[in-house]
Short mmCIF file of C-alpha atoms and ligand atoms in Angstrom, two decimals:
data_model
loop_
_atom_site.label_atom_id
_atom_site.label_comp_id
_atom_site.label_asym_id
_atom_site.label_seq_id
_atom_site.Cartn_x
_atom_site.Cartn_y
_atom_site.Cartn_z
CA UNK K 26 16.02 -59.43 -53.88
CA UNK K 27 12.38 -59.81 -54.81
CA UNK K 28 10.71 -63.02 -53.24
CA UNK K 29 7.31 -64.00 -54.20
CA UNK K 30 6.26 -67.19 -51.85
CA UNK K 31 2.39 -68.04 -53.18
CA UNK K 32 1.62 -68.92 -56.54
CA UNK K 33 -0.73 -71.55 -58.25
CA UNK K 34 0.13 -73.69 -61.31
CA UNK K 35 -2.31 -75.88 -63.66
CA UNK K 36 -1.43 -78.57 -61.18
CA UNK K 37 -4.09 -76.68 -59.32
CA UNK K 38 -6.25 -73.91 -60.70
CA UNK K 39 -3.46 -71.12 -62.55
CA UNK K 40 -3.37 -71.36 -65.74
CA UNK K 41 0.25 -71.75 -66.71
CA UNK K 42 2.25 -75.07 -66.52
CA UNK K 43 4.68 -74.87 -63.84
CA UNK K 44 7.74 -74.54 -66.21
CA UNK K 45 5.40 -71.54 -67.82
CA UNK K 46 4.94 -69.96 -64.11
CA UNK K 47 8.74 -70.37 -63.22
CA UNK K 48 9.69 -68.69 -66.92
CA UNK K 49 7.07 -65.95 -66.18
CA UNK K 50 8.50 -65.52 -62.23
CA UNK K 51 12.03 -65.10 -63.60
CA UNK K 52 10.96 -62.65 -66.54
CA UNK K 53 8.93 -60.72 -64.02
CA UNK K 54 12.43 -59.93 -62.44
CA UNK K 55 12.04 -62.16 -59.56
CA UNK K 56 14.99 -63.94 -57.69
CA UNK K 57 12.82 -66.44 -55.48
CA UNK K 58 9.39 -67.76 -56.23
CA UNK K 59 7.74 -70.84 -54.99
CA UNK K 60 5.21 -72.68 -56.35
CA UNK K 61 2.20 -73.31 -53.40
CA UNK K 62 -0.98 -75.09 -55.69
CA UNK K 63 -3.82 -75.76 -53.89
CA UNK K 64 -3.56 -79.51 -51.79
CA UNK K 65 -0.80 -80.86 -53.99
CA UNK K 66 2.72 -81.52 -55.35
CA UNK K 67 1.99 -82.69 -58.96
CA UNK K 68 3.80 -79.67 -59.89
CA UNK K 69 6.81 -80.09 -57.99
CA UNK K 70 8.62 -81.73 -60.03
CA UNK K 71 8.47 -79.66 -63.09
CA UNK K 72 8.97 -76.52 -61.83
CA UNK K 73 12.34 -77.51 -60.38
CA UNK K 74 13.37 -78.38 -63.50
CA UNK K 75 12.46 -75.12 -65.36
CA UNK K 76 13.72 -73.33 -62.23
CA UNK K 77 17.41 -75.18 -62.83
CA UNK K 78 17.06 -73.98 -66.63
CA UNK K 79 16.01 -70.28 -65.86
CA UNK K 80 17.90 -69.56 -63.20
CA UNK K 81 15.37 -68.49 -60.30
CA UNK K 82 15.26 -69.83 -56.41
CA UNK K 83 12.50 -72.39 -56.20
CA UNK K 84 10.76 -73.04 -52.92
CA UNK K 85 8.26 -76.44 -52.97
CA UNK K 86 5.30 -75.90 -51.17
CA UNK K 87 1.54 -76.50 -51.18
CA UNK K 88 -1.57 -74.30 -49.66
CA UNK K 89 -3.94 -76.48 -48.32
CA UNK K 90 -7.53 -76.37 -47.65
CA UNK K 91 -8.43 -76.41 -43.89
CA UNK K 92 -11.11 -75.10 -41.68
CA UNK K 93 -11.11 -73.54 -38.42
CA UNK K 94 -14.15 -73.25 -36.32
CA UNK K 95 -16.11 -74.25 -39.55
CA UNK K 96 -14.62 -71.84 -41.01
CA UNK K 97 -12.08 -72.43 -44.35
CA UNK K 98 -8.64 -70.88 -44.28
CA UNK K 99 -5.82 -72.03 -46.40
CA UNK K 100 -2.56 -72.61 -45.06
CA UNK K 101 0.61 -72.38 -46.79
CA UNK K 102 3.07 -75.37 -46.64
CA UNK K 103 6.59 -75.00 -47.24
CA UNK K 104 9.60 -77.74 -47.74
CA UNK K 105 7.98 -80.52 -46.39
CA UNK K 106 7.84 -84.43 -47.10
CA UNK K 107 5.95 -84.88 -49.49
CA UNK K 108 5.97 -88.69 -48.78
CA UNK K 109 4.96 -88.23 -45.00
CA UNK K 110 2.58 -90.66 -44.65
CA UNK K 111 -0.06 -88.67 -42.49
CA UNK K 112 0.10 -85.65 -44.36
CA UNK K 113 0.02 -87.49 -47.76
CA UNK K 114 -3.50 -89.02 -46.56
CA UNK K 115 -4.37 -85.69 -45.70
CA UNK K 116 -3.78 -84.12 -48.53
CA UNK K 117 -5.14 -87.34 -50.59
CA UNK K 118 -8.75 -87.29 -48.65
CA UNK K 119 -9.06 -83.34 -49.62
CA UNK K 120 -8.80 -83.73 -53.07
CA UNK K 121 -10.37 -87.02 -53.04
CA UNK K 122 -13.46 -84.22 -51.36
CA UNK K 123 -12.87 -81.99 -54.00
CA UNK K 124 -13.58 -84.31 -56.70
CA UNK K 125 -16.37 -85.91 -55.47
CA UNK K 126 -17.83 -81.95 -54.89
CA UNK K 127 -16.80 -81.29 -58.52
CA UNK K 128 -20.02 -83.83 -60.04
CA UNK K 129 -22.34 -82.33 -57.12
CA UNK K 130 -21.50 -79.32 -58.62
CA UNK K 131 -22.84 -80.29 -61.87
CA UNK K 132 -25.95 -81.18 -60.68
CA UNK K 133 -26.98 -78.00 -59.00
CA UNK K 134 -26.08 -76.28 -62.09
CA UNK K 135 -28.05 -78.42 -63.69
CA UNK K 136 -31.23 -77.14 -61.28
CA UNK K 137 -30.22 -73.91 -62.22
CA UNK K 138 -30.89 -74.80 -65.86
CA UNK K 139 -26.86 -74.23 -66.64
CA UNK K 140 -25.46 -77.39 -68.12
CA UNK K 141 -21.61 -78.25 -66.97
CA UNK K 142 -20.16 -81.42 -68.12
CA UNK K 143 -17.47 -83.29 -66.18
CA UNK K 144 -15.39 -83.38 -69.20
CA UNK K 145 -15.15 -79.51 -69.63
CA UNK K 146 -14.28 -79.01 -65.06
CA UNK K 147 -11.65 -81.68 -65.37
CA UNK K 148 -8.62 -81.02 -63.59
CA UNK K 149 -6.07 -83.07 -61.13
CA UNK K 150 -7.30 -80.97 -58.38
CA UNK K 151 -10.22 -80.05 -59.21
CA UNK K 152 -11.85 -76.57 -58.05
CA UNK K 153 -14.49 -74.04 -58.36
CA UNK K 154 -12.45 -71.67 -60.21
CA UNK K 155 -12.62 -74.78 -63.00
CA UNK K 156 -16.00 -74.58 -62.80
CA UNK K 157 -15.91 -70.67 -63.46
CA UNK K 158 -13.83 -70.86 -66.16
CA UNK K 159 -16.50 -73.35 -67.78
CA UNK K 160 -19.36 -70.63 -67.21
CA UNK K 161 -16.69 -68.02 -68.69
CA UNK K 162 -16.00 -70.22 -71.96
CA UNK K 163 -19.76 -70.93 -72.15
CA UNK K 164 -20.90 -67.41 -72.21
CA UNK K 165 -23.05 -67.25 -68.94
CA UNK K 166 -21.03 -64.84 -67.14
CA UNK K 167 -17.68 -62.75 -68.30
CA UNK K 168 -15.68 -63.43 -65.96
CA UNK K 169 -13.84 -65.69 -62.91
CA UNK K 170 -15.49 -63.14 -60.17
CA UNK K 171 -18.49 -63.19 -62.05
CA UNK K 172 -18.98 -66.78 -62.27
CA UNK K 173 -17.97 -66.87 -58.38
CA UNK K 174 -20.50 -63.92 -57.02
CA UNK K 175 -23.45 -64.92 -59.11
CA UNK K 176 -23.12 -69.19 -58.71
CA UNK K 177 -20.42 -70.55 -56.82
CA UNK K 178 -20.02 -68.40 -53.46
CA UNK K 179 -21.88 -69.66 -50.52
CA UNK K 180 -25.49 -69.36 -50.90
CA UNK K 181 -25.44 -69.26 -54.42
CA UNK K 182 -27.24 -72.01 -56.75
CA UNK K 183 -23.60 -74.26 -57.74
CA UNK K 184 -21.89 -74.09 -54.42
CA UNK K 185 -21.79 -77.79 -52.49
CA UNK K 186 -19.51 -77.65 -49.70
CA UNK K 187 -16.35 -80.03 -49.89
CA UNK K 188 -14.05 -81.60 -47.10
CA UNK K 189 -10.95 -79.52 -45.47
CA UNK K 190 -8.18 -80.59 -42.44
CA UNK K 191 -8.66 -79.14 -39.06
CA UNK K 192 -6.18 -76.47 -38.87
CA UNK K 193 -3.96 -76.94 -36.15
CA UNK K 194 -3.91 -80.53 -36.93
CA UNK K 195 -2.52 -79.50 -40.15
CA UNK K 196 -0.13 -77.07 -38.95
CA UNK K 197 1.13 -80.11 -36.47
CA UNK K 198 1.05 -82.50 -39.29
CA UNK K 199 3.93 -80.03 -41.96
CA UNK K 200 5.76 -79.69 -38.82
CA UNK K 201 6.47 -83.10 -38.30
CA UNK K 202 6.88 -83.21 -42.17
CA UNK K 203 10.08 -81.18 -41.52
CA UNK K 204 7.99 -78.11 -42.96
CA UNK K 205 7.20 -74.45 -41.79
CA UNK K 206 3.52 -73.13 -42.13
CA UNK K 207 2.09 -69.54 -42.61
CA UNK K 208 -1.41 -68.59 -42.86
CA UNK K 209 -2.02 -67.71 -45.95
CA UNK K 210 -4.53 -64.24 -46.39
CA UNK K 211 -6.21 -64.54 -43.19
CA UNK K 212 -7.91 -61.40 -42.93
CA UNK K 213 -8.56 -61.28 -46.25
CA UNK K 214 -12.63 -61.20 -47.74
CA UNK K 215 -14.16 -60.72 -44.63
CA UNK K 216 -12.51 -63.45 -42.59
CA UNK K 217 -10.95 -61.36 -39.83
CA UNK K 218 -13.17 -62.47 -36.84
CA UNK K 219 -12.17 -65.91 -37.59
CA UNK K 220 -8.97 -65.61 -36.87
CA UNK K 221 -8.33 -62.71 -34.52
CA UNK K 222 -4.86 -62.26 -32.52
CA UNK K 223 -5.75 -64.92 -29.85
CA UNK K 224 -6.31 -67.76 -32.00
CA UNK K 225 -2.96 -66.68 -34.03
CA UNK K 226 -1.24 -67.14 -31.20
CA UNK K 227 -2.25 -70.31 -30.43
CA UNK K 228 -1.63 -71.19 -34.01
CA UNK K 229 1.91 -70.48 -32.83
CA UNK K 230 2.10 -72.14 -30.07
CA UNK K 231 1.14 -75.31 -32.26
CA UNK K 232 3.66 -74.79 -34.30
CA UNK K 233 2.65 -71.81 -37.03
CA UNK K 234 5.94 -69.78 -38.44
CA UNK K 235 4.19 -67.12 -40.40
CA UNK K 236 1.63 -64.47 -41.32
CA UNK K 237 1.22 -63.54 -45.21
CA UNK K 238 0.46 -59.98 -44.30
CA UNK K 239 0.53 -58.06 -47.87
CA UNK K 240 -1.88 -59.98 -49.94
CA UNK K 241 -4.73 -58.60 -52.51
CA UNK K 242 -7.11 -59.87 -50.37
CA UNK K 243 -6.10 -57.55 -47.81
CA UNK K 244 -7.88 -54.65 -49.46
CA UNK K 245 -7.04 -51.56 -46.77
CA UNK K 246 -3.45 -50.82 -45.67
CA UNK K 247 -5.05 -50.35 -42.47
CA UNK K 248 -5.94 -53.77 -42.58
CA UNK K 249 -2.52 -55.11 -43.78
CA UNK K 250 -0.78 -52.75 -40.52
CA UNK K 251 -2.34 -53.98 -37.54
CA UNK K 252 -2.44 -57.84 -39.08
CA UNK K 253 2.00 -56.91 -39.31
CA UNK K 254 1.88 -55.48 -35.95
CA UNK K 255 -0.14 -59.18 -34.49
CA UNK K 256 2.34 -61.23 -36.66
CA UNK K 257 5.35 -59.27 -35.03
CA UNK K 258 3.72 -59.00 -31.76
CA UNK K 259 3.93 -62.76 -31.59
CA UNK K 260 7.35 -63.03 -33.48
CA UNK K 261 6.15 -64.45 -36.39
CA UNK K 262 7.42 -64.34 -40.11
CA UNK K 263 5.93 -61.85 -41.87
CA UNK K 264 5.29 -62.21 -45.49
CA UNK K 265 4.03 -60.81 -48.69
CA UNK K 266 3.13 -62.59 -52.15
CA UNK K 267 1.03 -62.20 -55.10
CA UNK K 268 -1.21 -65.73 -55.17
CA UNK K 269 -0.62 -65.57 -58.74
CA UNK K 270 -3.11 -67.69 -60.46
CA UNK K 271 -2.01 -66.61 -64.42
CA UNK K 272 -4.64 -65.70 -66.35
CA UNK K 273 -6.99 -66.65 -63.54
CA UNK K 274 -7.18 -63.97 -60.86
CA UNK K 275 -6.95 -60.62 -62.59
CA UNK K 276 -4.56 -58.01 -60.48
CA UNK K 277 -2.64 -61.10 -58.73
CA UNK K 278 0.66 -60.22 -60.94
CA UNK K 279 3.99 -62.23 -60.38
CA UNK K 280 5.58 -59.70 -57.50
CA UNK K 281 2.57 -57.33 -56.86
CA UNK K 282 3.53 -58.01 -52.99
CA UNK K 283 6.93 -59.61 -51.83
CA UNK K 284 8.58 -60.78 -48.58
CA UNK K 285 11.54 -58.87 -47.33
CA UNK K 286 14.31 -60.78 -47.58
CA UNK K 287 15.38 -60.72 -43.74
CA UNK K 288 11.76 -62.20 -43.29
CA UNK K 289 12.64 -64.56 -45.80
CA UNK K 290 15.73 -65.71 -44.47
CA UNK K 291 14.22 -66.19 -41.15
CA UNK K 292 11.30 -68.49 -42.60
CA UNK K 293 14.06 -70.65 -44.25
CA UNK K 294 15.83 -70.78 -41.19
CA UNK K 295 13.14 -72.28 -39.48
CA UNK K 296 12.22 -75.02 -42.25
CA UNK K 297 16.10 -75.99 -41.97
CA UNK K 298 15.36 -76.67 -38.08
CA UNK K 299 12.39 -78.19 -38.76
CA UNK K 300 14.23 -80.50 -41.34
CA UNK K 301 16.74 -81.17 -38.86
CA UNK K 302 13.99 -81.85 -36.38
CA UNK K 303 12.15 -84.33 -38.44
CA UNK K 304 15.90 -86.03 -39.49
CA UNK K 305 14.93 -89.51 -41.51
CA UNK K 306 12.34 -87.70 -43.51
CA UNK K 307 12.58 -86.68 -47.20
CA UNK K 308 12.30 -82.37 -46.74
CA UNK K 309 13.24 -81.17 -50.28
CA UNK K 310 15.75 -78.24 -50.68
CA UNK K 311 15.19 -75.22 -51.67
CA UNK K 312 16.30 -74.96 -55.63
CA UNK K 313 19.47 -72.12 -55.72
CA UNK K 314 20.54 -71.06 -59.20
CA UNK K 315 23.79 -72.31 -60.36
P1 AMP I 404 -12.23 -74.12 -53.94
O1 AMP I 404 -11.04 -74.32 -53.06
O2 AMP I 404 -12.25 -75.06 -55.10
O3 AMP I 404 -13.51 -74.12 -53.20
O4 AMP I 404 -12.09 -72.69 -54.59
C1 AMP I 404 -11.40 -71.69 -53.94
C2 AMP I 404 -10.48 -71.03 -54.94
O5 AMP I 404 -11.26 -70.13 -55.69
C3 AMP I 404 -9.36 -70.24 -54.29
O6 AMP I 404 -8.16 -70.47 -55.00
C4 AMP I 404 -9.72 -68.82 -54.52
O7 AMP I 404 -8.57 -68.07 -54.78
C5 AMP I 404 -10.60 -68.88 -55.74
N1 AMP I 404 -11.61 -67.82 -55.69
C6 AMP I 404 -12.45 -67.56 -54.69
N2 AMP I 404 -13.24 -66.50 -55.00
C7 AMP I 404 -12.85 -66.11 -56.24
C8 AMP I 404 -13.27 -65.07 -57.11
N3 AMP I 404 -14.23 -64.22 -56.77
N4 AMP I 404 -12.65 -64.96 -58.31
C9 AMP I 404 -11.67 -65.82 -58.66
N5 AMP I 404 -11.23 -66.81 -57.87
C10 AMP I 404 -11.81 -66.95 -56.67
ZN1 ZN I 405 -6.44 -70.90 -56.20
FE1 FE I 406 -5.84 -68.96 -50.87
FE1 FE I 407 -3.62 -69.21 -53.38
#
């Protein structure tokens, strides 16, 4: 069984259409993949149809933009309501940041002599990779990183800060959407000191399931062992994706890292408790084949 359990769609900022990343996930040799775009579910819908078609296991989720300590960290959603009323205002009021960042964005380019128009960054969640890809099609830098390290990271002349959900509000929020939540990369690009071991397990003592442990982000295996021995220290789901962002993120193949399927099972098992805990709400099922 190969499980993949973090991937982005053009519902966010991946390049494929969701029935495009479901085709690719089952022609990659997959047997579960869900589909996690940034702050939404526009693609939800979609890629449980190609997933019926192909033949793969779908699992809905979302990874959403929250901070910690001012600090961002993206948490991954799975199976919840999408109709829950707090987290749909949650999830509305970040994107409703991120596209009110996207023409502030514009502007500082425009200081920086680069001209962006809205028309070219326009997306239904609209990001900086967006932006990038504009600077990529326009010739001012080569590539995604490129565009990132030289005018969109912190401190550089495009970033403008945008609006994320307090963390363990947001991990409280899924839960009572009948969801599970797992950090998503959390010692990944530097972040480590954000998140040591004692604020992960108070993550799970508000209700966090997992740990994505193997991740690209995680550059050293050293890195990736002691972040497995926290997540199992504090019995919590490990797991391992690719945050495959098609063409978008070079080296972020469909299946470069997977979740063992005992971890697997044990993450479903608690979103089927948490559905059962949050009985009257809408929890979508995870799509089977056949
Ligand atoms: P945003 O949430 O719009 O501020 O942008 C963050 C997104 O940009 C995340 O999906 C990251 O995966 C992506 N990202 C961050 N740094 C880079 C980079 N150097 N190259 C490509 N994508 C990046
Ligand atoms: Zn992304
Ligand atoms: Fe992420
Ligand atoms: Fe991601």
């Amino acid at each position: 069984m190969r499980i993949d359990l973090h991937t982005h769609s053009l519902a966010s900022d991946g390049t494929q259409t969701p029935t495009e990343l479901v085709t690719a996930a089952k022609a990659a040799g997959l047997d579960v993949v869900a589909i996690t775009d940034h702050d939404g579910t526009g693609g939800w819908d979609e890629a449980v149809e190609a997933a019926r078609r192909v033949g793969i296991e779908l699992v809905r989720g979302i990874e959403i933009s929250t901070k910690h300590r001012h600090h961002g960290v993206h948490l991954l959603a799975y199976l919840p309501d999408p109709t829950h009323v707090g987290l749909r205002a949650e999830l509305d009021r970040i994107v409703e940041g991120r596209s009110s960042r996207a023409p502030a964005m514009v502007e500082a380019l425009g200081r920086a002599g680069i001209e962006v128009s809205m028309d070219e960054i326009a997306a239904p969640v609209p990001g900086r990779p967006h932006v990038a890809d504009a600077l990529v099609r326009q010739g001012v830098v080569a590539t995604r990183d490129e565009a990132f390290e030289q005018y969109l990271n912190p401190g550089r002349p495009g970033y403008v800060n945008r609006y994320a959900a307090d963390l363990t509000a947001t991990i409280r929020l899924v839960t009572d959407a009948g969801g599970v939540t797992v950090l998503a990369h959390p010692w990944g690009r530097g972040r480590r000191g954000d998140l040591p071991a004692s604020e992960i397990a108070r993550l799970r003592d508000a209700g966090l399931s997992g740990v994505e442990v193997d991740h690209q982000d995680h550059t050293s295996p050293d890195v990736r062992e002691e972040l497995r021995a926290v997540a199992r220290e504090l019995d919590l789901v490990v797991t391992g994706s690719s945050d495959h962002h098609g063409l978008g993120k070079s080296n972020h193949e469909l299946g470069c890292h997977t979740t063992a399927p005992a971890e697997y099972a044990r993450l479903m098992e608690l979103a089927a408790a948490a559905a059962a805990a949050a009985s009257g709400r809408r929890t979508p099922e995870v799509v089977r084949p056949g």
